[in-house]
Short mmCIF file of C-alpha atoms and ligand atoms in Angstrom, two decimals:
data_model
loop_
_atom_site.label_atom_id
_atom_site.label_comp_id
_atom_site.label_asym_id
_atom_site.label_seq_id
_atom_site.Cartn_x
_atom_site.Cartn_y
_atom_site.Cartn_z
CA MET A 1 0.00 0.00 0.00
CA LYS A 2 1.05 3.60 -0.47
CA LEU A 3 1.43 5.36 2.88
CA SER A 4 2.58 8.74 4.12
CA VAL A 5 3.91 9.62 7.55
CA ILE A 6 3.60 13.26 8.58
CA GLY A 7 6.26 14.16 11.12
CA CYS A 8 9.60 12.33 11.11
CA GLY A 9 10.66 12.62 14.72
CA TYR A 10 11.17 9.61 16.91
CA LEU A 11 7.82 8.07 16.22
CA GLY A 12 7.43 9.03 12.57
CA ALA A 13 10.91 8.13 11.32
CA VAL A 14 10.70 4.68 12.89
CA HIS A 15 7.14 4.18 11.69
CA ALA A 16 8.01 5.14 8.11
CA ALA A 17 11.03 2.83 7.99
CA ALA A 18 9.15 -0.03 9.66
CA MET A 19 6.17 0.25 7.31
CA ALA A 20 8.52 0.16 4.31
CA SER A 21 10.15 -2.97 5.75
CA LEU A 22 6.70 -4.58 5.84
CA GLY A 23 6.48 -4.04 2.08
CA HIS A 24 4.58 -0.77 1.86
CA GLU A 25 5.56 2.22 -0.28
CA VAL A 26 6.15 5.01 2.22
CA VAL A 27 6.93 8.71 2.08
CA GLY A 28 7.96 10.47 5.28
CA ILE A 29 7.21 14.20 5.40
CA ASP A 30 8.68 16.76 7.77
CA ILE A 31 9.12 20.54 7.68
CA ASP A 32 12.66 20.17 9.11
CA ALA A 33 14.85 20.12 5.98
CA ASP A 34 17.99 18.98 7.85
CA ARG A 35 16.19 16.03 9.34
CA ILE A 36 14.74 15.03 5.97
CA ALA A 37 18.17 15.32 4.32
CA MET A 38 19.68 13.01 6.95
CA LEU A 39 16.89 10.45 6.65
CA ALA A 40 17.02 10.56 2.86
CA ALA A 41 20.76 9.82 3.12
CA GLY A 42 19.97 6.77 5.27
CA ARG A 43 21.19 8.31 8.51
CA ALA A 44 19.09 8.18 11.67
CA PRO A 45 18.76 11.60 13.37
CA PHE A 46 18.81 9.89 16.78
CA PHE A 47 20.22 6.75 18.36
CA GLU A 48 17.87 3.84 17.83
CA PRO A 49 19.18 0.29 17.47
CA GLY A 50 18.17 -1.23 14.13
CA LEU A 51 16.90 1.99 12.58
CA PRO A 52 19.94 2.77 10.37
CA GLU A 53 19.72 -0.71 8.82
CA LEU A 54 16.00 -0.33 8.22
CA LEU A 55 16.50 3.08 6.61
CA SER A 56 19.22 1.78 4.27
CA GLU A 57 17.16 -1.23 3.25
CA GLY A 58 14.05 0.88 2.67
CA LEU A 59 15.84 3.52 0.63
CA ALA A 60 17.70 0.89 -1.42
CA SER A 61 14.44 -0.97 -2.17
CA GLY A 62 12.90 2.26 -3.49
CA ARG A 63 9.92 1.78 -1.18
CA LEU A 64 11.00 4.46 1.31
CA ALA A 65 11.40 8.17 0.54
CA PHE A 66 11.52 11.39 2.54
CA SER A 67 10.41 14.86 1.56
CA THR A 68 9.68 18.32 2.91
CA ASP A 69 6.90 18.74 0.36
CA VAL A 70 3.55 17.52 1.63
CA ARG A 71 2.34 17.20 -1.97
CA ASP A 72 4.45 14.03 -2.11
CA ALA A 73 1.92 12.51 0.29
CA ARG A 74 -0.79 12.75 -2.37
CA GLY A 75 -2.16 9.39 -3.42
CA ALA A 76 -1.34 7.60 -0.18
CA ALA A 77 -4.17 5.41 1.08
CA VAL A 78 -3.25 6.13 4.69
CA HIS A 79 -1.58 9.25 6.10
CA PHE A 80 -0.10 8.65 9.54
CA LEU A 81 0.13 11.68 11.77
CA ALA A 82 3.20 11.37 13.96
CA VAL A 83 4.01 14.87 15.18
CA GLY A 84 4.98 15.74 18.74
CA THR A 85 2.62 16.86 21.50
CA PRO A 86 5.02 18.37 24.05
CA GLN A 87 4.05 19.92 27.37
CA GLN A 88 2.88 23.53 26.98
CA ALA A 89 5.47 26.09 27.98
CA ASP A 90 3.15 27.71 30.52
CA GLY A 91 1.30 24.75 32.00
CA HIS A 92 0.84 20.99 32.21
CA ALA A 93 -1.52 20.51 29.26
CA ALA A 94 -0.35 19.15 25.90
CA ASP A 95 0.61 21.59 23.17
CA LEU A 96 -1.43 20.53 20.14
CA SER A 97 -0.13 23.16 17.75
CA HIS A 98 1.92 20.63 15.75
CA VAL A 99 -1.10 18.33 15.36
CA ASP A 100 -3.30 21.20 14.22
CA SER A 101 -0.76 22.53 11.73
CA ALA A 102 -0.07 19.04 10.37
CA ILE A 103 -3.79 18.59 9.70
CA ASP A 104 -3.97 22.03 8.02
CA MET A 105 -0.97 21.14 5.89
CA LEU A 106 -2.43 17.78 4.91
CA LEU A 107 -5.95 18.90 3.98
CA PRO A 108 -5.14 20.07 0.43
CA VAL A 109 -3.57 16.73 -0.51
CA LEU A 110 -6.34 14.51 0.88
CA SER A 111 -8.71 12.71 -1.49
CA ALA A 112 -12.07 11.11 -0.82
CA GLY A 113 -11.54 7.68 0.70
CA ASP A 114 -8.12 8.44 2.19
CA VAL A 115 -7.55 7.52 5.83
CA VAL A 116 -5.78 9.87 8.23
CA ALA A 117 -4.43 7.83 11.16
CA GLY A 118 -3.40 9.87 14.19
CA LYS A 119 -0.53 8.27 16.10
CA SER A 120 0.45 11.21 18.30
CA THR A 121 -0.44 11.07 21.99
CA VAL A 122 -3.32 13.51 22.40
CA PRO A 123 -5.78 14.58 25.09
CA VAL A 124 -9.06 12.69 24.94
CA GLY A 125 -11.48 14.59 22.71
CA THR A 126 -8.92 15.62 20.09
CA ALA A 127 -9.99 13.10 17.43
CA GLU A 128 -13.64 14.06 17.87
CA ARG A 129 -12.65 17.69 17.23
CA LEU A 130 -10.50 16.91 14.19
CA ALA A 131 -12.77 14.33 12.52
CA PRO A 132 -15.16 16.82 10.83
CA ILE A 133 -12.20 18.83 9.51
CA VAL A 134 -10.75 15.71 7.89
CA ALA A 135 -14.21 14.57 6.73
CA SER A 136 -14.66 17.85 4.82
CA THR A 137 -12.24 16.41 2.22
CA GLY A 138 -14.03 13.05 2.00
CA ALA A 139 -11.24 11.37 3.97
CA SER A 140 -11.76 9.58 7.31
CA LEU A 141 -9.91 10.04 10.58
CA VAL A 142 -8.94 7.17 12.87
CA TRP A 143 -6.82 7.27 16.04
CA ASN A 144 -4.13 4.65 16.20
CA PRO A 145 -1.94 5.23 19.28
CA GLU A 146 1.65 4.07 19.39
CA PHE A 147 3.14 2.12 22.29
CA LEU A 148 6.77 1.82 21.17
CA ARG A 149 9.59 2.13 23.69
CA GLU A 150 12.71 4.06 22.75
CA GLY A 151 15.58 1.63 22.34
CA TRP A 152 13.14 -1.07 21.15
CA ALA A 153 11.25 1.11 18.70
CA VAL A 154 11.90 -1.01 15.59
CA LYS A 155 10.83 -4.26 17.22
CA ASP A 156 7.85 -2.63 18.93
CA THR A 157 6.65 -1.14 15.63
CA ILE A 158 7.05 -4.28 13.53
CA SER A 159 5.84 -6.68 16.23
CA PRO A 160 3.55 -4.64 18.50
CA ASP A 161 1.85 -6.36 21.43
CA ARG A 162 -1.48 -4.78 20.40
CA ILE A 163 -2.90 -2.49 17.75
CA VAL A 164 -5.63 -0.10 18.81
CA VAL A 165 -7.77 1.82 16.32
CA GLY A 166 -10.33 4.40 17.39
CA VAL A 167 -12.97 5.18 14.77
CA ALA A 168 -15.85 7.63 14.39
CA GLY A 169 -19.24 6.49 15.53
CA SER A 170 -22.02 7.16 17.95
CA ASP A 171 -23.51 5.37 20.94
CA GLY A 172 -20.71 2.82 20.88
CA ALA A 173 -21.36 1.77 17.28
CA PRO A 174 -18.82 2.60 14.57
CA ALA A 175 -19.94 4.68 11.60
CA ALA A 176 -19.75 3.00 8.17
CA ASP A 177 -16.69 4.99 7.13
CA GLY A 178 -15.11 4.17 10.51
CA THR A 179 -15.48 0.45 9.87
CA ARG A 180 -14.07 0.87 6.38
CA ALA A 181 -11.09 2.86 7.71
CA ALA A 182 -10.41 0.23 10.39
CA ASP A 183 -10.39 -2.44 7.67
CA ILE A 184 -7.85 -0.44 5.66
CA LEU A 185 -5.57 -0.14 8.70
CA ARG A 186 -5.96 -3.87 9.29
CA ASP A 187 -4.50 -4.38 5.80
CA VAL A 188 -1.62 -2.00 6.59
CA TYR A 189 -0.77 -4.02 9.68
CA ALA A 190 -1.55 -7.44 8.18
CA ALA A 191 2.02 -8.71 8.64
CA SER A 192 2.10 -7.67 12.31
CA LEU A 193 -1.34 -9.11 12.93
CA ALA A 194 -0.25 -12.42 11.40
CA GLY A 195 2.18 -12.60 14.33
CA GLY A 196 -0.81 -12.75 16.68
CA ALA A 197 -1.12 -9.14 17.89
CA PRO A 198 -4.70 -8.36 18.96
CA TYR A 199 -6.50 -5.79 16.79
CA ILE A 200 -8.77 -3.66 18.95
CA VAL A 201 -11.27 -1.43 17.16
CA THR A 202 -12.97 1.05 19.44
CA ASP A 203 -14.26 4.62 19.62
CA PHE A 204 -12.10 7.74 19.50
CA ALA A 205 -12.18 8.48 23.23
CA THR A 206 -11.22 4.94 24.26
CA SER A 207 -8.33 4.83 21.81
CA GLU A 208 -6.96 8.14 23.08
CA LEU A 209 -7.38 7.05 26.69
CA VAL A 210 -5.76 3.64 26.14
CA LYS A 211 -2.52 5.43 25.35
CA VAL A 212 -2.45 7.82 28.29
CA ALA A 213 -3.81 5.18 30.67
CA ALA A 214 -0.98 2.82 29.69
CA ASN A 215 1.67 5.47 30.34
CA ALA A 216 -0.05 6.59 33.55
CA PHE A 217 -0.08 2.99 34.77
CA LEU A 218 3.62 2.49 33.99
CA ALA A 219 4.52 5.77 35.73
CA THR A 220 2.40 4.79 38.73
CA LYS A 221 4.10 1.41 38.93
CA ILE A 222 7.53 3.04 39.00
CA SER A 223 6.49 5.63 41.56
CA PHE A 224 4.85 2.94 43.67
CA ILE A 225 8.12 1.08 44.03
CA ASN A 226 9.96 4.35 44.59
CA ALA A 227 7.50 5.16 47.38
CA MET A 228 8.37 1.77 48.87
CA ALA A 229 12.04 2.76 48.51
CA GLU A 230 11.34 5.84 50.62
CA ILE A 231 9.80 3.66 53.31
CA ALA A 232 12.68 1.19 53.02
CA GLU A 233 15.08 4.05 53.63
CA VAL A 234 13.62 4.78 57.06
CA THR A 235 13.21 1.15 58.07
CA GLY A 236 16.38 -0.49 56.84
CA ALA A 237 14.47 -2.68 54.36
CA ASP A 238 15.76 -3.49 50.87
CA VAL A 239 13.40 -2.36 48.09
CA THR A 240 15.02 -4.60 45.46
CA THR A 241 14.28 -7.75 47.49
CA LEU A 242 10.80 -6.38 48.15
CA ALA A 243 10.28 -5.84 44.40
CA ASP A 244 11.53 -9.37 43.63
CA ALA A 245 9.21 -10.84 46.23
CA ILE A 246 6.04 -8.99 45.22
CA GLY A 247 6.97 -9.38 41.55
CA HIS A 248 6.63 -13.16 41.83
CA ASP A 249 2.91 -12.56 42.15
CA VAL A 250 1.88 -12.72 38.49
CA ARG A 251 -0.88 -10.20 39.17
CA ILE A 252 1.83 -7.68 40.09
CA GLY A 253 4.80 -8.74 37.93
CA ARG A 254 8.43 -7.66 38.38
CA ARG A 255 8.76 -5.41 35.31
CA PHE A 256 8.69 -1.65 35.91
CA LEU A 257 9.37 -2.21 39.59
CA GLY A 258 12.92 -0.93 39.23
CA ALA A 259 13.39 1.56 42.08
CA GLY A 260 15.93 4.29 41.44
CA ILE A 261 16.05 7.92 40.33
CA GLY A 262 12.73 7.49 38.54
CA PHE A 263 11.25 7.98 35.13
CA GLY A 264 11.98 10.65 32.55
CA GLY A 265 11.99 10.96 28.78
CA GLY A 266 9.77 12.59 26.23
CA CYS A 267 6.64 10.62 27.17
CA LEU A 268 5.85 9.50 30.71
CA PRO A 269 6.38 12.84 32.52
CA LYS A 270 4.53 15.00 30.02
CA ASP A 271 1.80 12.42 29.42
CA ILE A 272 0.79 12.11 33.08
CA ARG A 273 0.71 15.89 33.41
CA ALA A 274 -1.35 16.33 30.25
CA PHE A 275 -3.72 13.59 31.44
CA ALA A 276 -4.23 15.31 34.79
CA ALA A 277 -4.75 18.67 33.04
CA ARG A 278 -7.32 17.16 30.67
CA ALA A 279 -9.13 15.45 33.55
CA GLU A 280 -9.39 18.85 35.28
CA GLU A 281 -10.94 20.33 32.12
CA LEU A 282 -13.44 17.47 32.11
CA GLY A 283 -14.37 18.16 35.73
CA ARG A 284 -12.81 14.87 36.89
CA GLY A 285 -9.50 16.11 38.23
CA GLU A 286 -9.95 14.06 41.40
CA SER A 287 -10.08 10.81 39.41
CA VAL A 288 -6.43 11.09 38.50
CA GLY A 289 -5.34 13.30 41.39
CA PHE A 290 -2.93 10.52 42.36
CA LEU A 291 -0.87 11.29 39.24
CA ARG A 292 0.31 14.43 40.98
CA GLU A 293 1.70 12.23 43.78
CA VAL A 294 3.22 9.92 41.17
CA ASP A 295 4.97 12.93 39.65
CA GLU A 296 6.14 14.28 43.00
CA ILE A 297 7.49 10.93 44.24
CA ASN A 298 9.34 10.68 40.94
CA MET A 299 10.94 14.11 41.26
CA ARG A 300 11.94 13.47 44.90
CA ARG A 301 14.07 10.51 43.90
CA ARG A 302 16.44 12.76 41.99
CA ASP A 303 16.93 14.79 45.18
CA ARG A 304 17.56 11.58 47.09
CA ALA A 305 20.40 10.65 44.73
CA VAL A 306 21.93 14.10 45.20
CA TYR A 307 21.55 13.73 48.97
CA LEU A 308 23.35 10.36 48.86
CA VAL A 309 26.28 11.88 46.98
CA LYS A 310 26.49 14.61 49.60
CA ALA A 311 26.28 12.07 52.41
CA GLY A 312 28.93 9.90 50.76
CA LEU A 313 31.26 12.88 50.53
CA GLY A 314 30.90 13.84 54.17
CA GLY A 315 28.02 16.31 53.89
CA SER A 316 29.07 18.56 51.00
CA VAL A 317 29.95 18.11 47.36
CA TYR A 318 31.50 21.57 47.08
CA GLY A 319 34.79 21.36 45.20
CA LYS A 320 34.61 17.56 45.03
CA ARG A 321 35.07 15.63 41.79
CA VAL A 322 31.96 13.67 40.93
CA THR A 323 31.69 11.46 37.86
CA VAL A 324 28.18 10.85 36.61
CA LEU A 325 27.72 7.61 34.65
CA GLY A 326 24.94 8.29 32.19
CA ALA A 327 23.05 11.25 30.75
CA ALA A 328 20.28 9.59 28.73
CA PHE A 329 16.90 9.08 30.42
CA LYS A 330 17.43 5.34 30.03
CA PRO A 331 19.93 2.98 28.36
CA HIS A 332 19.82 2.25 24.61
CA SER A 333 18.79 5.84 23.95
CA ASP A 334 20.47 9.19 23.31
CA ASP A 335 17.37 11.03 24.51
CA VAL A 336 17.94 13.50 27.34
CA ARG A 337 14.45 14.98 27.43
CA ASP A 338 13.49 15.30 31.08
CA SER A 339 16.36 12.97 31.91
CA PRO A 340 16.64 12.22 35.64
CA ALA A 341 20.32 11.40 35.03
CA LEU A 342 21.15 14.80 33.58
CA ASP A 343 19.07 16.52 36.25
CA VAL A 344 21.11 14.83 39.00
CA ALA A 345 24.33 15.89 37.26
CA ALA A 346 23.11 19.50 36.91
CA GLN A 347 21.99 19.63 40.56
CA LEU A 348 25.42 18.44 41.72
CA HIS A 349 27.07 21.06 39.52
CA GLY A 350 24.77 23.68 41.03
CA LEU A 351 25.97 22.66 44.50
CA GLY A 352 29.57 23.34 43.55
CA ALA A 353 30.74 19.84 42.63
CA ILE A 354 33.18 19.46 39.74
CA VAL A 355 31.01 17.22 37.63
CA THR A 356 32.15 15.05 34.73
CA VAL A 357 29.44 13.29 32.75
CA THR A 358 29.93 10.35 30.44
CA ASP A 359 27.44 8.42 28.31
CA PRO A 360 27.88 6.05 25.37
CA ALA A 361 25.27 7.80 23.20
CA ALA A 362 23.83 10.96 24.71
CA ILE A 363 26.76 13.36 25.16
CA ASP A 364 25.97 15.56 22.15
CA ASN A 365 22.35 15.99 23.19
CA ALA A 366 23.29 16.47 26.84
CA ARG A 367 25.78 19.19 25.98
CA ARG A 368 23.09 21.14 24.16
CA VAL A 369 20.75 20.97 27.17
CA SER A 370 23.32 21.37 29.96
CA PRO A 371 26.35 23.12 28.47
CA GLN A 372 27.65 23.99 31.96
CA LEU A 373 28.73 20.39 32.58
CA THR A 374 31.98 18.73 31.50
CA TYR A 375 31.54 15.78 29.16
CA VAL A 376 34.08 13.05 28.54
CA ALA A 377 33.23 10.31 26.07
CA ASP A 378 35.75 7.77 27.32
CA ARG A 379 34.34 6.09 30.43
CA ASP A 380 37.65 5.42 32.17
CA GLU A 381 38.95 8.90 31.36
CA ALA A 382 35.79 10.36 32.89
CA LEU A 383 36.29 8.30 36.05
CA ARG A 384 39.93 9.17 36.62
CA GLY A 385 40.48 11.05 39.86
CA ALA A 386 36.82 11.10 40.96
CA ASP A 387 36.00 11.46 44.65
CA ALA A 388 32.58 9.88 44.09
CA VAL A 389 30.84 8.08 41.23
CA VAL A 390 27.09 8.15 40.55
CA LEU A 391 25.47 5.58 38.27
CA VAL A 392 22.32 7.19 36.87
CA THR A 393 21.70 5.44 33.52
CA GLU A 394 22.12 1.68 33.70
CA TRP A 395 24.02 1.10 30.45
CA ASP A 396 25.64 -2.34 30.39
CA GLU A 397 29.12 -0.85 30.31
CA TYR A 398 28.44 0.68 33.74
CA ARG A 399 26.29 -2.01 35.31
CA ARG A 400 28.03 -5.18 34.18
CA GLY A 401 31.17 -3.90 32.48
CA LEU A 402 32.67 -1.99 35.40
CA SER A 403 34.16 -3.95 38.26
CA PRO A 404 34.99 -2.43 41.64
CA GLU A 405 38.57 -3.62 41.21
CA HIS A 406 38.92 -1.73 37.94
CA LEU A 407 37.21 1.40 39.25
CA ALA A 408 39.57 1.40 42.23
CA THR A 409 42.49 1.82 39.83
CA LEU A 410 40.92 5.01 38.45
CA THR A 411 39.22 6.96 41.24
CA GLU A 412 40.60 8.95 44.14
CA GLY A 413 37.66 8.20 46.44
CA ARG A 414 35.85 4.94 47.19
CA VAL A 415 32.25 6.15 47.09
CA ILE A 416 29.68 4.81 44.66
CA ILE A 417 26.04 5.89 44.47
CA ASP A 418 23.88 3.45 42.55
CA GLY A 419 20.96 5.55 41.30
CA ARG A 420 19.48 2.59 39.41
CA ASN A 421 20.12 -0.26 41.86
CA GLY A 422 22.02 -2.00 39.11
CA LEU A 423 25.09 -3.06 41.08
CA ASP A 424 25.76 -5.80 43.61
CA PRO A 425 26.28 -4.00 46.95
CA ALA A 426 28.13 -6.94 48.52
CA ALA A 427 30.74 -7.05 45.73
CA TRP A 428 31.36 -3.30 45.92
CA ARG A 429 31.61 -3.25 49.71
CA ALA A 430 33.93 -6.26 49.67
CA ALA A 431 36.21 -4.30 47.33
CA GLY A 432 36.39 -1.44 49.83
CA PHE A 433 33.77 0.91 48.38
CA GLU A 434 31.17 2.80 50.33
CA TYR A 435 28.04 1.77 48.39
CA HIS A 436 24.75 3.69 48.52
CA GLY A 437 21.71 2.36 46.65
CA MET A 438 18.18 3.73 46.35
CA GLY A 439 15.96 2.22 49.05
CA ARG A 440 18.59 -0.28 50.11
CA PRO A 441 20.35 -0.47 53.44
C1 LIG B 501 7.25 4.88 27.29
C2 LIG B 501 6.34 3.64 27.32
O1 LIG B 501 7.01 2.57 27.96
C3 LIG B 501 5.96 3.25 25.89
O2 LIG B 501 5.06 2.15 25.91
C4 LIG B 501 5.31 4.44 25.19
O3 LIG B 501 4.97 4.15 23.86
C5 LIG B 501 6.26 5.60 25.21
O4 LIG B 501 6.60 5.94 26.57
C6 LIG B 501 5.58 6.75 24.54
O5 LIG B 501 4.58 7.24 25.08
O6 LIG B 501 5.97 7.11 23.44
P1 LIG B 501 9.85 5.27 26.84
O7 LIG B 501 9.61 6.72 27.08
O8 LIG B 501 10.68 4.85 25.68
O9 LIG B 501 8.45 4.50 26.65
O10 LIG B 501 10.53 4.72 28.15
P2 LIG B 501 10.29 3.54 29.20
O11 LIG B 501 11.02 2.34 28.79
O12 LIG B 501 8.86 3.42 29.53
O13 LIG B 501 11.05 4.17 30.45
C7 LIG B 501 10.61 5.41 31.01
C8 LIG B 501 11.43 5.82 32.18
O14 LIG B 501 11.13 4.98 33.29
C9 LIG B 501 12.95 5.73 32.01
O15 LIG B 501 13.52 6.92 32.54
C10 LIG B 501 13.34 4.53 32.83
O16 LIG B 501 14.65 4.63 33.33
C11 LIG B 501 12.32 4.58 33.94
N1 LIG B 501 12.07 3.29 34.60
C12 LIG B 501 11.59 2.23 33.88
C13 LIG B 501 12.31 3.15 35.95
O17 LIG B 501 12.73 4.11 36.64
N2 LIG B 501 12.07 1.95 36.55
C14 LIG B 501 11.60 0.88 35.86
O18 LIG B 501 11.40 -0.18 36.48
C15 LIG B 501 11.37 1.02 34.49
#
């Protein structure tokens, strides 16, 4: 099928390349000429395992193209909308200006029978508002939220664990053009569906809520275990053993019970805030009032890591050399948006520490956001002479690839703060290090 993808950021670039790999003919459109030039040359504008290969294959096959001219989207059966919905500059709600301008840009190229499939994360009610605008061209709108994780984006797009499609309708029944549009999307995703992924056709509101509910649940799970970490800290309990033990209950499950410096990135933080803001608008703020607590617990964990560095250095970090292992919001990513790791580094710098940050992928992005910090790409070089070391992004080269014996040959001090509970405390203590974890004795 011929497809277009409007917006070639994280979501759109991966979606375009993945759809081409499934055999579709895809054009990715973006107003950012530099980004389009990179993609058209087969280079990924961000770190995402597997994406460069997919881009090269797609471009070589002739099925994948990129353009800044929306007219190149003409003739596509489905136009995916994959633009960003960041947090508004002056509040917690989502900024929908990119979605609105993408729709405006797309209208002149739409033909009767086309499907516009919104993938962006939007406040509930957005699709209902946009549907008549799209319908004025004879095209149909569906909402098809995306659940990909950065670092696993290619796999998650090609083999999703579910596909959700919200269609127009009334009183719980889809309209005729909604059913037709859902059938067209089913064809687009036929290869993924053959792998057994459930295909859930629902109304607009449910599809929009599925997305934010999923992210709200994940954020709540992380903050739940971080709340337990706070209690562990005043009782001498070990939150990692607690998480293992409750995680054996299949109703709870161990995943996303990793206590540490908390969640960040371009999705979870802004999505829970936008959800709470939308619930307020709907007069149901109290229903998701707990998301404020989720957010606050999350932010407190960054302060806890900073406190542990201070404690490890005798009460003050002023003038002390601190090496921060990690800048990305999580491993396998170069994304530093709302990164707890970078925030901890910046806080330490603000307290007068001499901070050196290293990261296998995120240094360039981190430097743009926090130019006041010193960045050293080579891990061992970054560690040399440190009084204290803080692990904040659990890349393998820090978690598994760094032994206490080796670190001892590099650092001045013997203090390690494990902001992700990724290290074995017994091994580090046995090697003479003062080890501080998050919610661990
Ligand atoms: C998240 C969701 O997991 C995706 O399903 C969703 O599609 C995506 O947002 C989105 O809305 O686009 P992502 O932002 O890539 O994906 O990151 P996650 O893997 O969810 O991790 C989020 C943060 O939680 C990271 O900072 C990570 O370090 C932290 N985390 C994760 C913990 O602190 N503890 C855990 O146990 C797990």
